[in-house]
Short mmCIF file of C-alpha atoms and ligand atoms in Angstrom, two decimals:
data_model
loop_
_atom_site.label_atom_id
_atom_site.label_comp_id
_atom_site.label_asym_id
_atom_site.label_seq_id
_atom_site.Cartn_x
_atom_site.Cartn_y
_atom_site.Cartn_z
CA MET A 470 -15.82 6.53 -9.47
CA SER A 471 -14.94 10.22 -9.46
CA ASN A 472 -16.12 12.89 -11.91
CA PRO A 473 -14.45 12.69 -15.32
CA THR A 474 -11.22 14.67 -14.98
CA PRO A 475 -8.40 15.39 -17.41
CA VAL A 476 -5.31 13.54 -16.21
CA THR A 477 -1.90 12.98 -17.79
CA VAL A 478 0.30 9.93 -17.30
CA ILE A 479 3.99 10.37 -18.06
CA GLY A 480 5.71 7.03 -18.63
CA THR A 481 3.70 4.19 -20.11
CA GLY A 482 5.88 1.27 -19.10
CA THR A 483 4.25 -1.71 -17.41
CA MET A 484 3.03 0.26 -14.41
CA GLY A 485 2.31 3.58 -16.15
CA SER A 486 0.15 1.76 -18.70
CA ALA A 487 -1.78 0.06 -15.89
CA LEU A 488 -2.38 3.46 -14.25
CA ALA A 489 -3.57 4.95 -17.56
CA ARG A 490 -5.89 1.97 -18.19
CA ALA A 491 -7.46 2.20 -14.71
CA LEU A 492 -8.11 5.92 -15.26
CA LEU A 493 -9.60 5.25 -18.69
CA ARG A 494 -11.87 2.56 -17.21
CA ALA A 495 -13.01 5.10 -14.61
CA GLY A 496 -14.07 7.45 -17.43
CA HIS A 497 -11.35 10.09 -17.20
CA THR A 498 -9.85 12.01 -20.11
CA VAL A 499 -6.39 10.51 -20.18
CA THR A 500 -3.39 11.95 -21.99
CA VAL A 501 -0.20 9.90 -22.10
CA TRP A 502 3.40 10.45 -23.10
CA ASN A 503 6.24 7.97 -23.24
CA ARG A 504 9.84 8.44 -24.40
CA THR A 505 9.42 5.49 -26.77
CA ALA A 506 6.22 6.38 -28.61
CA ALA A 507 5.50 2.79 -29.66
CA ARG A 508 4.91 1.88 -26.03
CA ALA A 509 2.16 4.48 -25.69
CA ALA A 510 0.44 3.63 -28.98
CA PRO A 511 -1.72 0.72 -27.68
CA LEU A 512 -3.33 3.12 -25.19
CA ALA A 513 -4.62 5.28 -28.07
CA GLU A 514 -6.76 2.33 -29.18
CA GLU A 515 -8.19 2.21 -25.65
CA GLY A 516 -9.18 5.88 -25.69
CA ALA A 517 -6.13 7.77 -24.46
CA ASN A 518 -4.78 10.87 -26.18
CA VAL A 519 -1.15 10.28 -27.05
CA ALA A 520 0.70 13.60 -26.81
CA ALA A 521 3.33 14.46 -29.38
CA ASN A 522 5.78 15.57 -26.71
CA LEU A 523 6.24 15.87 -22.95
CA GLN A 524 5.28 19.55 -22.75
CA GLU A 525 2.05 18.99 -24.69
CA ALA A 526 1.18 16.07 -22.39
CA VAL A 527 1.66 18.19 -19.28
CA THR A 528 -0.46 21.10 -20.50
CA ALA A 529 -3.41 18.78 -21.23
CA SER A 530 -4.30 18.23 -17.56
CA GLU A 531 -4.35 19.73 -14.10
CA PHE A 532 -3.12 16.41 -12.66
CA VAL A 533 0.09 14.89 -14.01
CA ILE A 534 1.07 11.43 -12.83
CA ILE A 535 4.69 10.43 -13.43
CA CYS A 536 5.75 6.78 -13.30
CA VAL A 537 9.16 6.15 -14.83
CA ALA A 538 12.28 4.11 -14.18
CA SER A 539 13.95 6.16 -11.44
CA PRO A 540 13.97 9.46 -9.51
CA ASP A 541 16.80 10.66 -11.81
CA VAL A 542 14.51 10.26 -14.81
CA VAL A 543 11.74 12.08 -12.92
CA ASP A 544 14.11 15.00 -12.20
CA GLU A 545 15.17 15.12 -15.84
CA LEU A 546 11.57 15.19 -17.13
CA VAL A 547 10.35 17.65 -14.49
CA SER A 548 13.21 19.97 -15.41
CA ALA A 549 12.36 19.69 -19.12
CA ALA A 550 8.69 20.56 -18.49
CA SER A 551 9.12 22.80 -15.46
CA ALA A 552 7.41 25.83 -17.02
CA GLU A 553 4.42 23.77 -18.16
CA LEU A 554 4.11 22.00 -14.79
CA ARG A 555 3.94 25.27 -12.81
CA GLY A 556 0.51 25.58 -11.15
CA ARG A 557 -0.35 21.91 -11.75
CA THR A 558 -0.29 18.92 -9.41
CA LEU A 559 2.49 16.43 -10.02
CA VAL A 560 1.69 13.00 -8.62
CA GLN A 561 5.07 11.31 -8.40
CA VAL A 562 4.70 7.53 -8.05
CA THR A 563 8.12 6.41 -9.31
CA THR A 564 9.92 4.20 -6.80
CA GLY A 565 13.01 5.65 -5.16
CA ARG A 566 14.83 6.34 -1.93
CA PRO A 567 13.15 8.91 0.32
CA ALA A 568 16.17 11.26 0.09
CA ALA A 569 16.04 11.33 -3.72
CA ILE A 570 12.27 11.81 -3.74
CA ARG A 571 12.50 14.64 -1.19
CA ARG A 572 15.26 16.36 -3.19
CA GLY A 573 13.23 16.19 -6.41
CA ALA A 574 10.06 17.35 -4.66
CA ALA A 575 11.88 20.35 -3.15
CA VAL A 576 13.15 21.45 -6.57
CA ALA A 577 9.68 21.04 -8.12
CA THR A 578 7.96 22.86 -5.25
CA ALA A 579 10.42 25.76 -5.58
CA ALA A 580 9.43 25.93 -9.27
CA GLY A 581 5.78 26.44 -8.30
CA ILE A 582 4.65 22.86 -8.87
CA THR A 583 2.34 21.16 -6.36
CA VAL A 584 3.86 17.79 -5.52
CA LEU A 585 2.32 14.67 -4.07
CA GLY A 586 4.95 11.99 -3.44
CA GLY A 587 3.64 8.48 -3.84
CA ALA A 588 4.46 4.79 -3.64
CA ILE A 589 2.60 1.92 -5.25
CA LEU A 590 2.15 -1.28 -3.25
CA ALA A 591 0.70 -3.35 -6.05
CA TYR A 592 1.41 -5.25 -9.22
CA PRO A 593 0.11 -3.64 -12.41
CA ARG A 594 -2.65 -6.28 -12.77
CA THR A 595 -4.39 -5.10 -9.59
CA VAL A 596 -4.29 -1.36 -10.33
CA GLY A 597 -7.84 -0.01 -10.20
CA LEU A 598 -8.93 -2.60 -7.62
CA PRO A 599 -9.21 -1.94 -3.85
CA GLU A 600 -6.33 -4.35 -3.18
CA ALA A 601 -3.91 -2.01 -4.98
CA VAL A 602 -2.57 0.25 -2.22
CA PHE A 603 -1.18 3.72 -2.95
CA LEU A 604 0.63 5.77 -0.31
CA PHE A 605 0.90 9.54 -0.64
CA GLY A 606 2.73 12.37 1.08
CA GLY A 607 1.92 16.03 0.58
CA GLU A 608 -0.15 18.91 1.87
CA GLU A 609 -3.57 17.80 3.08
CA ALA A 610 -5.66 20.23 1.00
CA GLU A 611 -3.81 19.27 -2.17
CA PHE A 612 -4.13 15.58 -1.44
CA GLU A 613 -7.86 15.94 -0.73
CA HIS A 614 -8.27 17.80 -4.02
CA ALA A 615 -6.64 14.91 -5.88
CA ARG A 616 -8.16 12.15 -3.75
CA PRO A 617 -11.27 11.34 -5.88
CA LEU A 618 -9.05 10.77 -8.91
CA LEU A 619 -6.43 8.82 -6.96
CA GLU A 620 -9.11 6.56 -5.48
CA ASP A 621 -9.81 5.31 -8.99
CA LEU A 622 -6.35 3.71 -8.85
CA GLY A 623 -6.91 1.73 -5.66
CA THR A 624 -6.96 2.23 -1.90
CA VAL A 625 -5.15 5.42 -0.94
CA HIS A 626 -3.48 6.49 2.31
CA ARG A 627 -1.92 9.87 3.10
CA LEU A 628 1.11 9.64 5.39
CA GLY A 629 1.36 13.35 6.22
CA PRO A 630 3.00 16.31 4.46
CA ASP A 631 6.40 14.73 3.67
CA PRO A 632 6.58 13.69 -0.02
CA GLY A 633 9.33 11.19 0.91
CA ALA A 634 7.26 9.40 3.57
CA PRO A 635 5.59 7.00 1.07
CA SER A 636 9.05 5.92 -0.17
CA ALA A 637 10.22 5.31 3.38
CA MET A 638 7.14 3.20 4.13
CA ASP A 639 7.60 1.45 0.76
CA ALA A 640 11.15 0.51 1.79
CA ALA A 641 9.87 -0.84 5.13
CA LEU A 642 7.08 -2.91 3.56
CA ILE A 643 9.04 -4.13 0.55
CA GLY A 644 11.90 -5.22 2.83
CA PHE A 645 9.28 -7.28 4.68
CA PHE A 646 8.07 -8.66 1.34
CA TYR A 647 11.57 -9.73 0.20
CA GLY A 648 12.31 -11.34 3.56
CA ALA A 649 9.08 -13.35 3.36
CA LEU A 650 9.63 -14.32 -0.28
CA SER A 651 13.23 -15.32 0.38
CA GLY A 652 12.05 -17.57 3.23
CA PHE A 653 9.48 -19.18 0.95
CA LEU A 654 12.11 -19.85 -1.74
CA HIS A 655 14.55 -21.31 0.76
CA GLY A 656 11.83 -23.69 1.90
CA ALA A 657 11.39 -24.76 -1.73
CA ARG A 658 15.13 -25.51 -1.94
CA ILE A 659 14.96 -27.71 1.18
CA THR A 660 11.91 -29.49 -0.25
CA LYS A 661 13.70 -30.17 -3.53
CA ALA A 662 16.98 -31.21 -1.90
CA GLU A 663 15.10 -33.66 0.33
CA GLY A 664 13.42 -35.17 -2.73
CA MET A 665 9.92 -34.07 -1.77
CA GLU A 666 7.20 -32.70 -4.03
CA LEU A 667 7.27 -28.92 -4.59
CA LYS A 668 3.52 -29.16 -5.19
CA THR A 669 3.07 -30.48 -1.65
CA TYR A 670 5.28 -27.72 -0.22
CA SER A 671 3.31 -25.05 -2.09
CA SER A 672 -0.04 -26.45 -1.02
CA LEU A 673 1.09 -26.51 2.64
CA ALA A 674 2.85 -23.12 2.44
CA GLN A 675 -0.21 -21.15 1.41
CA PRO A 676 -2.46 -21.99 4.40
CA PHE A 677 0.68 -21.74 6.58
CA ILE A 678 0.87 -18.06 5.61
CA GLY A 679 -2.80 -17.51 6.43
CA ASN A 680 -2.96 -19.50 9.66
CA PHE A 681 0.45 -19.46 11.26
CA ILE A 682 2.52 -16.61 9.81
CA SER A 683 -0.22 -13.99 9.75
CA GLY A 684 -1.02 -14.82 13.41
CA ALA A 685 2.66 -14.39 14.30
CA ILE A 686 2.81 -11.08 12.41
CA ALA A 687 -0.38 -9.85 14.12
CA ASP A 688 1.18 -10.67 17.51
CA ALA A 689 4.48 -8.99 16.56
CA ALA A 690 2.59 -5.95 15.21
CA GLU A 691 0.98 -5.43 18.63
CA ARG A 692 4.26 -5.94 20.43
CA VAL A 693 6.29 -3.48 18.33
CA VAL A 694 3.73 -0.80 19.26
CA SER A 695 3.33 -1.75 22.97
CA ARG A 696 7.02 -2.73 23.34
CA ASP A 697 5.84 -5.53 25.63
CA TYR A 698 7.88 -8.64 24.84
CA SER A 699 6.91 -10.68 27.90
CA ASP A 700 5.00 -13.97 28.03
CA PRO A 701 5.78 -15.10 24.46
CA GLN A 702 4.17 -18.06 22.71
CA SER A 703 7.69 -18.98 21.68
CA SER A 704 10.75 -17.49 23.38
CA LEU A 705 13.89 -16.26 21.62
CA ASP A 706 15.68 -19.34 23.07
CA THR A 707 13.13 -21.61 21.39
CA HIS A 708 13.44 -19.69 18.10
CA LEU A 709 17.21 -20.12 18.20
CA GLY A 710 16.79 -23.89 18.35
CA GLY A 711 14.28 -23.74 15.49
CA ILE A 712 16.39 -21.75 13.12
CA ASP A 713 19.83 -23.08 14.07
CA ASP A 714 19.23 -26.81 14.29
CA LEU A 715 16.09 -27.31 12.22
CA VAL A 716 16.46 -24.79 9.37
CA VAL A 717 20.21 -24.09 9.07
CA GLY A 718 21.12 -27.65 10.19
CA THR A 719 18.76 -29.34 7.73
CA SER A 720 19.98 -27.05 4.93
CA HIS A 721 23.58 -27.89 5.79
CA ASP A 722 22.87 -31.66 5.89
CA ALA A 723 21.19 -31.36 2.48
CA GLY A 724 24.25 -29.58 1.03
CA LEU A 725 22.50 -26.21 0.71
CA ASP A 726 24.01 -22.87 1.55
CA SER A 727 21.64 -20.70 3.58
CA PRO A 728 23.09 -17.20 4.01
CA VAL A 729 19.74 -15.54 4.71
CA MET A 730 18.74 -18.12 7.33
CA GLU A 731 22.20 -17.92 8.90
CA ALA A 732 21.94 -14.13 9.11
CA ILE A 733 18.58 -14.50 10.87
CA ARG A 734 20.06 -17.17 13.17
CA ASP A 735 22.94 -14.83 14.04
CA GLN A 736 20.53 -11.99 14.81
CA ILE A 737 18.53 -14.23 17.15
CA ALA A 738 21.73 -15.62 18.75
CA ALA A 739 22.93 -12.06 19.41
CA GLY A 740 19.63 -11.36 21.19
CA VAL A 741 20.04 -14.47 23.34
CA GLN A 742 23.59 -13.38 24.17
CA ARG A 743 22.21 -10.03 25.32
CA GLY A 744 20.12 -11.93 27.88
CA LEU A 745 16.80 -11.66 26.00
CA GLY A 746 16.27 -15.43 25.56
CA SER A 747 13.01 -15.60 27.55
CA GLN A 748 11.36 -12.78 25.59
CA ASP A 749 9.31 -12.60 22.42
CA ILE A 750 11.21 -12.42 19.11
CA ALA A 751 9.83 -8.90 18.52
CA VAL A 752 12.35 -7.74 21.16
CA LEU A 753 14.95 -7.82 18.37
CA LEU A 754 13.50 -4.49 17.26
CA GLU A 755 15.12 -2.86 20.28
CA PRO A 756 18.62 -1.49 19.71
N1 NAP B 730 5.84 -3.09 -12.26
C1 NAP B 730 5.55 -3.17 -10.95
O1 NAP B 730 5.12 -4.21 -10.44
C2 NAP B 730 5.72 -1.96 -10.08
C3 NAP B 730 5.14 -1.97 -8.78
C4 NAP B 730 5.28 -0.86 -7.96
C5 NAP B 730 6.01 0.23 -8.41
N2 NAP B 730 6.56 0.21 -9.67
C6 NAP B 730 7.36 1.37 -10.07
O2 NAP B 730 6.83 1.97 -11.23
C7 NAP B 730 7.93 2.58 -11.96
C8 NAP B 730 7.87 2.10 -13.40
O3 NAP B 730 8.00 0.67 -13.40
P1 NAP B 730 7.54 -0.20 -14.65
O4 NAP B 730 7.30 -1.58 -14.12
O5 NAP B 730 6.47 0.50 -15.41
O6 NAP B 730 8.91 -0.21 -15.48
P2 NAP B 730 9.11 -0.23 -17.06
O7 NAP B 730 8.05 -1.06 -17.71
O8 NAP B 730 10.53 -0.61 -17.27
O9 NAP B 730 8.90 1.29 -17.50
C9 NAP B 730 9.89 2.26 -17.28
C10 NAP B 730 9.38 3.57 -17.82
O10 NAP B 730 10.38 4.59 -17.60
C11 NAP B 730 10.64 5.22 -18.84
N3 NAP B 730 12.01 5.73 -18.92
C12 NAP B 730 13.14 5.08 -18.55
N4 NAP B 730 14.22 5.88 -18.76
C13 NAP B 730 13.75 7.05 -19.27
C14 NAP B 730 14.36 8.26 -19.66
N5 NAP B 730 15.67 8.45 -19.55
N6 NAP B 730 13.55 9.24 -20.13
C15 NAP B 730 12.22 9.07 -20.20
N7 NAP B 730 11.57 7.94 -19.84
C16 NAP B 730 12.33 6.95 -19.37
C17 NAP B 730 10.41 4.14 -19.88
O11 NAP B 730 10.27 4.70 -21.14
P3 NAP B 730 10.68 3.85 -22.45
O12 NAP B 730 9.50 2.96 -22.74
O13 NAP B 730 10.97 4.87 -23.46
O14 NAP B 730 11.92 3.03 -22.07
C18 NAP B 730 9.11 3.54 -19.32
O15 NAP B 730 8.01 4.37 -19.60
C19 NAP B 730 9.23 2.15 -11.25
O16 NAP B 730 9.66 3.16 -10.38
C20 NAP B 730 8.78 0.94 -10.46
O17 NAP B 730 9.57 0.69 -9.32
C21 NAP B 730 6.42 -0.84 -10.51
#
C-alpha cells in the first residue's frame, strides 16, 4: 500500500466506482465526480468526497483518473476542465481505439496536462487485487511518480512512452479473449444440440483450458517470437481435418450455423493452400 495520496476519480460507473473503492480501501483521500450525481452518492458513505462539479473534483488532487464511456466523453470532460487539469497528472483508463486515445492525449499534453494512457484488463470485482492488470503508456518519470498509487489498483505494466500503446495491447488481448469465449460458447451449442449435459461440457471445458489450451498457447507464444514453425505437435493439415470435419461438420449435421468456426477453417485452409500444411498453426501469423 502506498502513502495516503489525494486522488480524484472522474466517472463512477461500474468500473470507476471499483477504482474509487480500491483507492479508498488503500487509505487514499478520494474525491469523485459523476455526471449523474446519484451514481456517486454511495461512495460518500464509504468515505469519498463527492465534488459538486467537475472542476472542483479536478482541483482536489494531483492525480486525476478518468474512466467514462468513451474517448469522446473523455475529450469533452478534459476540454471542460482543461485549465484546472494543467500541471496535474491525468490517468486516462477509458477504453478506446489507440488513434482516439493518442489524439486526446496530444490535445491534453499541449494544454500542459501530464497524461498517462491506460487500459484495464480486469472486471470491476477484481480491481485492487494482483490479478487485475493495468497497462500504461507515458513518460517514464511521470509513470514512476504515479506508480505507488496505481499499484493499489492491481498489477501495473508500462508499455513505453506512447499513451495509445495500452489501447493497442488491449485490442490484441481482448480480441484473443473474444475468440476464446466464442469458441467456448460454440462448444456449448454443439453440446446442447447433441442432447448432452451442459454441466458435463462445462466441467470438462475448464480443465481443458488449463491442461490443453494453455499448453497450446504457451507453444504458440514461443513460436510467434522465434518464428520457428517446424516440427509441430499437430500440423496445419491435421488442424484442417479437426476443424473442417469434426467441428464444422458436426455443427452442420446438428443443424447449427458456425460462422466463426468456418472463418477459422477458411484461414487454416488458405494456409494449407499456400503450402504450409506440414508446419505449426502459428505460421498463420505470417503474411
Ligand atoms: N466494466 C468492465 O468490466 C470494464 C473492464 C475494463 C474496462 N472498462 C472500461 O471502463 C470504462 C467505463 O466502463 P463502466 O463499466 O464503468 O461503464 P458504465 O457503468 O456504463 O459507466 C459509464 C460512465 O461514463 C459516464 N458518462 C457517459 N457519458 C457521459 C457524458 N456524456 N458525460 C459525462 N459522463 C458520461 C457515466 O456517467 P453517468 O452515470 O452520468 O451515465 C458513467 O460514469 C469504459 O471505457 C469501459 O470499456 C470496463
